[in-house]
Amino acid sequence: MTTTQLSRDLVFPDNNFAGILYGELNKNLHLVEQNTGVTIHVRGNGINITGLEHEVLLTTDLLEQFYKLIQKDFKVYSSDFAFGLRVLEATPKAELAKIFLDKVYITAQNRIISPKTQNQKKYIDAIRNNDIVFGIGPAGTGKTYLAVAMAVSALTMGQVRSIILTRPAVEAGEKLGFLPGDIAQKVNPYLRPLYDALSDMLGPEKSSDYIEQGIIEIAPLAFMRGRTLSNAFIILDEAQNTTRDQMKMFLTRIGFDSMAVITGDVTQVDLPRSEQSGLLHAKRILTKISGLEFCSFSKHDVVRHPLVQKIIGAYEKQSGARTPRNL
């Protein structure tokens, strides 16, 4: 890597757009400094960037692309700068507009849901172009959240008549039998993340109405047995905890005019050691089937708190990149 020092001046003609780019009290520029190592000096609607050559060029590209995004009415958040840096570091010639301007859904709070990494963009495109998509990767990479957003979008656009969200109710160290209530109340905590995602998309009242009307169904995977799921957007979450038989059962439930997304993290298998993960088995035997696509995520796609990415990296390093259990 070059150690040549470089200084570059940038001028942003529109003061209003420049102010949005900088952020309140220049917080966006400070974030970029922290993540790249450059020094940025503000001079009205212009800035000076100094540092190592590769860092200055990266920062210049980032800020120029975000300025163009803001000109296109993109509502930028400070976290977007961190996401943009990840993309450009991995693919220096990447066009951020192709990723960030892909509107998946607008939530009840008028927040635009869009991909934040190249793998998220590939995932969204895969869901649009295939009837069955597998999203495999660590927690926090947006696998389930983006799938729910695509499901709600398909429902509101009339592409499907219903949404079905399901998870295997596997005891991950906790014992269902000791929880109070009937079976529905016992498994409800396992389904809570799906309720939360729906509430975020539609608002609590509308999501509850859809559930009461049967337009949206959230149920344990066992409740899918014997059914044919037609004209629906179906999401199987935490699929690493399905057995081979459960995965086969689920995939063969899919009827006409339906699409399915299967998500999971193969490093978090909670099945007994004697059971093979249905997700890993499916990845081995289904990859060559047309109309079905596998999408992979890594720690670089984590869109939660920045520490989450570092934590995942630490666990990966400690495990020594061991082959996932049940492979």
Short mmCIF file of C-alpha atoms in Angstrom, two decimals:
data_model
loop_
_atom_site.label_atom_id
_atom_site.label_comp_id
_atom_site.label_asym_id
_atom_site.label_seq_id
_atom_site.Cartn_x
_atom_site.Cartn_y
_atom_site.Cartn_z
CA MET A 1 0.00 0.00 0.00
CA THR A 2 1.34 3.44 -0.98
CA THR A 3 2.54 5.79 1.78
CA THR A 4 2.55 8.88 -0.46
CA GLN A 5 0.89 11.90 1.13
CA LEU A 6 -1.76 13.77 -0.85
CA SER A 7 -3.82 16.93 -0.43
CA ARG A 8 -6.98 17.48 -2.45
CA ASP A 9 -9.57 20.28 -2.58
CA LEU A 10 -13.24 19.67 -3.29
CA VAL A 11 -15.89 22.31 -3.98
CA PHE A 12 -19.64 21.62 -3.69
CA PRO A 13 -21.53 24.36 -5.60
CA ASP A 14 -24.80 24.19 -3.66
CA ASN A 15 -24.44 25.36 -0.04
CA ASN A 16 -27.61 23.57 1.08
CA PHE A 17 -26.52 20.23 -0.34
CA ALA A 18 -23.03 20.76 1.07
CA GLY A 19 -24.52 21.37 4.53
CA ILE A 20 -26.45 18.09 4.32
CA LEU A 21 -23.31 16.31 3.21
CA TYR A 22 -21.27 17.69 6.10
CA GLY A 23 -23.96 16.95 8.69
CA GLU A 24 -24.82 18.90 11.81
CA LEU A 25 -21.58 20.31 13.28
CA ASN A 26 -19.77 18.47 10.46
CA LYS A 27 -20.49 15.13 12.14
CA ASN A 28 -20.52 13.22 8.84
CA LEU A 29 -17.07 14.54 7.97
CA HIS A 30 -15.78 13.64 11.44
CA LEU A 31 -17.08 10.09 10.97
CA VAL A 32 -15.28 9.85 7.63
CA GLU A 33 -12.05 11.11 9.25
CA GLN A 34 -12.31 8.46 11.97
CA ASN A 35 -12.86 5.66 9.45
CA THR A 36 -10.26 6.63 6.87
CA GLY A 37 -7.47 8.42 8.75
CA VAL A 38 -7.63 11.57 6.61
CA THR A 39 -7.91 15.13 7.91
CA ILE A 40 -10.71 17.28 6.50
CA HIS A 41 -10.75 21.07 6.75
CA VAL A 42 -14.01 22.86 5.87
CA ARG A 43 -13.83 26.11 3.91
CA GLY A 44 -17.39 27.23 3.25
CA ASN A 45 -18.84 25.00 0.57
CA GLY A 46 -15.40 23.54 -0.10
CA ILE A 47 -13.17 21.17 1.82
CA ASN A 48 -9.53 20.17 1.88
CA ILE A 49 -8.63 16.51 2.39
CA THR A 50 -5.12 15.47 3.43
CA GLY A 51 -3.64 12.09 4.27
CA LEU A 52 -2.22 9.01 2.61
CA GLU A 53 -2.92 8.93 -1.10
CA HIS A 54 -5.21 5.89 -1.10
CA GLU A 55 -7.18 7.29 1.88
CA VAL A 56 -7.63 10.69 0.22
CA LEU A 57 -8.75 9.13 -3.06
CA LEU A 58 -11.22 6.89 -1.21
CA THR A 59 -12.62 9.83 0.77
CA THR A 60 -12.87 12.00 -2.35
CA ASP A 61 -14.83 9.32 -4.20
CA LEU A 62 -17.10 8.75 -1.20
CA LEU A 63 -17.98 12.42 -0.70
CA GLU A 64 -18.45 13.13 -4.40
CA GLN A 65 -20.82 10.17 -4.74
CA PHE A 66 -22.81 11.15 -1.65
CA TYR A 67 -23.10 14.74 -2.87
CA LYS A 68 -24.66 13.42 -6.09
CA LEU A 69 -26.99 11.19 -4.05
CA ILE A 70 -28.12 14.18 -1.98
CA GLN A 71 -28.80 16.09 -5.21
CA LYS A 72 -31.19 13.24 -6.09
CA ASP A 73 -33.11 13.76 -2.80
CA PHE A 74 -31.46 10.83 -1.06
CA LYS A 75 -31.99 11.21 2.69
CA VAL A 76 -28.55 10.50 4.06
CA TYR A 77 -27.79 9.25 7.57
CA SER A 78 -24.39 9.28 9.25
CA SER A 79 -24.32 5.48 9.24
CA ASP A 80 -24.58 5.54 5.44
CA PHE A 81 -21.06 6.95 5.23
CA ALA A 82 -19.69 3.91 7.04
CA PHE A 83 -21.65 1.61 4.72
CA GLY A 84 -20.43 3.52 1.67
CA LEU A 85 -16.82 3.25 2.79
CA ARG A 86 -17.15 -0.51 3.15
CA VAL A 87 -18.51 -0.79 -0.38
CA LEU A 88 -15.79 1.38 -1.94
CA GLU A 89 -13.01 -0.30 0.02
CA ALA A 90 -14.15 -3.70 -1.30
CA THR A 91 -14.93 -2.46 -4.83
CA PRO A 92 -13.21 0.87 -5.60
CA LYS A 93 -15.22 1.48 -8.79
CA ALA A 94 -18.61 0.73 -7.24
CA GLU A 95 -21.50 3.10 -7.92
CA LEU A 96 -23.21 3.81 -4.61
CA ALA A 97 -26.31 5.17 -6.35
CA LYS A 98 -27.10 1.72 -7.76
CA ILE A 99 -27.19 0.37 -4.21
CA PHE A 100 -28.57 3.17 -2.04
CA LEU A 101 -31.25 4.40 -4.48
CA ASP A 102 -32.86 0.97 -4.77
CA LYS A 103 -36.03 1.63 -2.77
CA VAL A 104 -37.31 -1.65 -1.38
CA TYR A 105 -40.10 -0.21 0.78
CA ILE A 106 -41.10 2.97 2.61
CA THR A 107 -42.08 2.25 6.22
CA ALA A 108 -44.99 3.62 8.20
CA GLN A 109 -42.55 6.17 9.63
CA ASN A 110 -41.73 7.28 6.06
CA ARG A 111 -38.25 5.76 6.26
CA ILE A 112 -36.86 4.34 3.03
CA ILE A 113 -35.56 0.80 3.26
CA SER A 114 -32.78 0.16 0.77
CA PRO A 115 -29.72 -2.10 0.56
CA LYS A 116 -26.56 -0.80 2.23
CA THR A 117 -23.99 -3.25 0.85
CA GLN A 118 -23.34 -4.93 -2.47
CA ASN A 119 -24.37 -8.32 -1.08
CA GLN A 120 -27.64 -6.84 0.16
CA LYS A 121 -28.24 -5.43 -3.32
CA LYS A 122 -27.54 -8.85 -4.89
CA TYR A 123 -29.94 -10.39 -2.36
CA ILE A 124 -32.75 -7.97 -3.25
CA ASP A 125 -32.20 -8.56 -6.97
CA ALA A 126 -32.17 -12.32 -6.41
CA ILE A 127 -35.54 -12.15 -4.64
CA ARG A 128 -36.95 -10.13 -7.54
CA ASN A 129 -35.70 -12.61 -10.13
CA ASN A 130 -36.21 -16.01 -8.48
CA ASP A 131 -39.05 -17.92 -6.87
CA ILE A 132 -36.85 -19.30 -4.08
CA VAL A 133 -33.87 -17.51 -2.51
CA PHE A 134 -31.61 -18.57 0.34
CA GLY A 135 -29.89 -15.84 2.38
CA ILE A 136 -27.04 -17.25 4.46
CA GLY A 137 -24.81 -15.25 6.77
CA PRO A 138 -24.22 -13.89 10.29
CA ALA A 139 -26.64 -11.93 12.45
CA GLY A 140 -27.12 -8.27 11.66
CA THR A 141 -26.64 -8.52 7.89
CA GLY A 142 -30.27 -7.69 7.10
CA LYS A 143 -31.28 -11.12 5.80
CA THR A 144 -34.63 -11.30 7.55
CA TYR A 145 -35.39 -7.58 7.65
CA LEU A 146 -34.92 -7.11 3.91
CA ALA A 147 -36.92 -10.26 3.20
CA VAL A 148 -39.82 -8.92 5.28
CA ALA A 149 -39.55 -5.58 3.46
CA MET A 150 -39.73 -7.38 0.10
CA ALA A 151 -42.71 -9.40 1.34
CA VAL A 152 -44.63 -6.31 2.48
CA SER A 153 -43.78 -4.58 -0.81
CA ALA A 154 -45.09 -7.56 -2.79
CA LEU A 155 -48.30 -7.59 -0.72
CA THR A 156 -48.99 -3.86 -1.09
CA MET A 157 -48.32 -4.06 -4.85
CA GLY A 158 -50.76 -6.94 -5.25
CA GLN A 159 -48.13 -9.46 -6.33
CA VAL A 160 -49.24 -11.87 -3.58
CA ARG A 161 -52.37 -12.19 -1.45
CA SER A 162 -50.69 -13.12 1.81
CA ILE A 163 -47.45 -13.22 3.77
CA ILE A 164 -46.42 -16.28 5.75
CA LEU A 165 -43.55 -15.99 8.24
CA THR A 166 -42.25 -19.06 9.99
CA ARG A 167 -39.41 -20.28 12.19
CA PRO A 168 -38.48 -23.67 13.63
CA ALA A 169 -39.15 -23.61 17.37
CA VAL A 170 -35.85 -25.08 18.49
CA GLU A 171 -34.83 -24.99 22.14
CA ALA A 172 -31.57 -23.02 22.10
CA GLY A 173 -30.67 -23.80 25.69
CA GLU A 174 -34.13 -22.82 26.97
CA LYS A 175 -36.82 -25.39 27.68
CA LEU A 176 -40.21 -24.74 26.13
CA GLY A 177 -41.90 -27.11 28.53
CA PHE A 178 -41.11 -24.87 31.49
CA LEU A 179 -42.56 -21.74 29.87
CA PRO A 180 -46.11 -20.80 30.94
CA GLY A 181 -49.11 -20.87 28.58
CA ASP A 182 -50.32 -22.96 25.66
CA ILE A 183 -48.17 -23.94 22.69
CA ALA A 184 -48.81 -20.65 20.86
CA GLN A 185 -47.71 -18.66 23.90
CA LYS A 186 -44.68 -20.90 24.40
CA VAL A 187 -43.33 -20.38 20.88
CA ASN A 188 -44.27 -16.69 20.62
CA PRO A 189 -40.86 -15.48 21.91
CA TYR A 190 -39.19 -17.34 19.04
CA LEU A 191 -41.36 -15.45 16.55
CA ARG A 192 -40.98 -12.02 18.18
CA PRO A 193 -38.33 -10.74 15.73
CA LEU A 194 -40.76 -11.30 12.86
CA TYR A 195 -43.50 -9.34 14.65
CA ASP A 196 -41.04 -6.53 15.31
CA ALA A 197 -39.99 -6.31 11.65
CA LEU A 198 -43.61 -6.21 10.50
CA SER A 199 -44.46 -3.53 13.03
CA ASP A 200 -41.55 -1.45 11.78
CA MET A 201 -42.73 -1.77 8.17
CA LEU A 202 -46.47 -1.31 8.56
CA GLY A 203 -46.91 0.23 11.98
CA PRO A 204 -48.23 -1.73 14.99
CA GLU A 205 -51.93 -1.18 14.24
CA LYS A 206 -51.88 -2.14 10.57
CA SER A 207 -49.66 -5.16 11.13
CA SER A 208 -52.01 -6.37 13.88
CA ASP A 209 -55.02 -5.88 11.59
CA TYR A 210 -53.39 -7.92 8.83
CA ILE A 211 -52.56 -10.70 11.27
CA GLU A 212 -56.14 -10.77 12.61
CA GLN A 213 -57.51 -10.89 9.06
CA GLY A 214 -55.19 -13.75 8.15
CA ILE A 215 -53.45 -11.72 5.45
CA ILE A 216 -50.24 -12.13 7.43
CA GLU A 217 -49.58 -15.39 9.25
CA ILE A 218 -46.76 -15.94 11.72
CA ALA A 219 -46.43 -19.53 12.90
CA PRO A 220 -43.90 -22.20 13.90
CA LEU A 221 -42.60 -24.32 11.03
CA ALA A 222 -44.42 -27.40 12.30
CA PHE A 223 -47.73 -25.66 11.47
CA MET A 224 -46.82 -25.71 7.75
CA ARG A 225 -46.98 -29.49 7.42
CA GLY A 226 -49.64 -30.76 5.02
CA ARG A 227 -50.42 -27.35 3.54
CA THR A 228 -50.00 -25.93 0.04
CA LEU A 229 -48.93 -22.30 0.21
CA SER A 230 -50.13 -20.53 -2.95
CA ASN A 231 -50.11 -16.86 -3.95
CA ALA A 232 -48.02 -16.01 -0.93
CA PHE A 233 -44.66 -14.58 0.04
CA ILE A 234 -43.18 -17.09 2.47
CA ILE A 235 -40.19 -16.51 4.73
CA LEU A 236 -38.49 -19.27 6.66
CA ASP A 237 -36.23 -17.64 9.23
CA GLU A 238 -33.51 -19.29 11.37
CA ALA A 239 -33.42 -22.09 8.80
CA GLN A 240 -30.12 -23.43 10.13
CA ASN A 241 -32.25 -25.03 12.85
CA THR A 242 -34.37 -27.07 10.46
CA THR A 243 -33.65 -30.75 10.01
CA ARG A 244 -33.26 -32.23 6.53
CA ASP A 245 -36.85 -33.52 6.67
CA GLN A 246 -38.21 -30.16 7.84
CA MET A 247 -36.45 -28.30 5.04
CA LYS A 248 -37.78 -30.73 2.46
CA MET A 249 -41.27 -30.40 3.96
CA PHE A 250 -41.11 -26.62 3.78
CA LEU A 251 -39.78 -26.41 0.22
CA THR A 252 -42.43 -28.81 -1.03
CA ARG A 253 -45.24 -26.69 0.51
CA ILE A 254 -44.68 -23.89 -2.02
CA GLY A 255 -47.56 -23.58 -4.48
CA PHE A 256 -48.30 -21.57 -7.61
CA ASP A 257 -47.71 -17.80 -7.69
CA SER A 258 -45.66 -17.96 -4.51
CA MET A 259 -42.14 -16.92 -3.68
CA ALA A 260 -40.04 -18.03 -0.73
CA VAL A 261 -37.00 -16.68 1.10
CA ILE A 262 -35.06 -18.93 3.45
CA THR A 263 -32.63 -17.24 5.86
CA GLY A 264 -30.14 -18.60 8.34
CA ASP A 265 -26.74 -18.43 10.00
CA VAL A 266 -24.82 -21.69 9.67
CA THR A 267 -22.57 -20.77 12.60
CA GLN A 268 -25.55 -20.75 14.99
CA VAL A 269 -26.97 -24.27 14.69
CA ASP A 270 -28.94 -25.23 17.83
CA LEU A 271 -29.91 -28.73 16.70
CA PRO A 272 -28.71 -31.82 18.59
CA ARG A 273 -25.30 -32.89 17.32
CA SER A 274 -26.84 -36.03 15.81
CA GLU A 275 -29.06 -33.91 13.52
CA GLN A 276 -27.79 -32.42 10.27
CA SER A 277 -28.87 -28.85 9.47
CA GLY A 278 -31.44 -28.80 6.68
CA LEU A 279 -30.05 -25.48 5.50
CA LEU A 280 -26.54 -26.84 4.97
CA HIS A 281 -27.93 -29.94 3.30
CA ALA A 282 -30.08 -27.85 0.96
CA LYS A 283 -27.08 -25.71 0.01
CA ARG A 284 -25.21 -28.84 -1.04
CA ILE A 285 -27.91 -30.44 -3.19
CA LEU A 286 -29.95 -27.53 -4.62
CA THR A 287 -27.37 -25.08 -5.98
CA LYS A 288 -27.78 -26.11 -9.63
CA ILE A 289 -31.58 -25.78 -9.78
CA SER A 290 -32.81 -22.99 -12.08
CA GLY A 291 -35.12 -20.41 -10.45
CA LEU A 292 -33.43 -20.87 -7.09
CA GLU A 293 -30.50 -18.76 -5.84
CA PHE A 294 -28.19 -18.77 -2.83
CA CYS A 295 -26.91 -15.44 -1.49
CA SER A 296 -24.07 -15.24 1.03
CA PHE A 297 -23.37 -12.52 3.60
CA SER A 298 -20.28 -11.87 5.72
CA LYS A 299 -19.29 -9.70 8.67
CA HIS A 300 -18.73 -6.88 6.16
CA ASP A 301 -22.50 -6.77 5.54
CA VAL A 302 -23.41 -6.19 9.19
CA VAL A 303 -25.61 -3.09 9.46
CA ARG A 304 -26.02 -2.98 13.22
CA HIS A 305 -23.80 -1.13 15.68
CA PRO A 306 -20.19 -0.99 14.36
CA LEU A 307 -19.07 -3.11 17.31
CA VAL A 308 -21.19 -6.02 16.05
CA GLN A 309 -18.96 -6.40 12.98
CA LYS A 310 -15.87 -6.46 15.22
CA ILE A 311 -17.47 -8.99 17.58
CA ILE A 312 -18.32 -11.32 14.69
CA GLY A 313 -14.75 -10.99 13.41
CA ALA A 314 -13.38 -11.86 16.85
CA TYR A 315 -15.51 -15.01 17.07
CA GLU A 316 -14.50 -16.03 13.54
CA LYS A 317 -10.83 -15.59 14.45
CA GLN A 318 -11.23 -17.56 17.69
CA SER A 319 -12.95 -20.44 15.90
CA GLY A 320 -10.08 -20.63 13.42
CA ALA A 321 -12.49 -20.73 10.49
CA ARG A 322 -13.66 -24.19 11.52
CA THR A 323 -16.13 -25.99 9.29
CA PRO A 324 -19.65 -25.31 10.60
CA ARG A 325 -21.14 -28.09 12.69
CA ASN A 326 -23.46 -30.53 10.91
CA LEU A 327 -21.81 -29.85 7.54
#
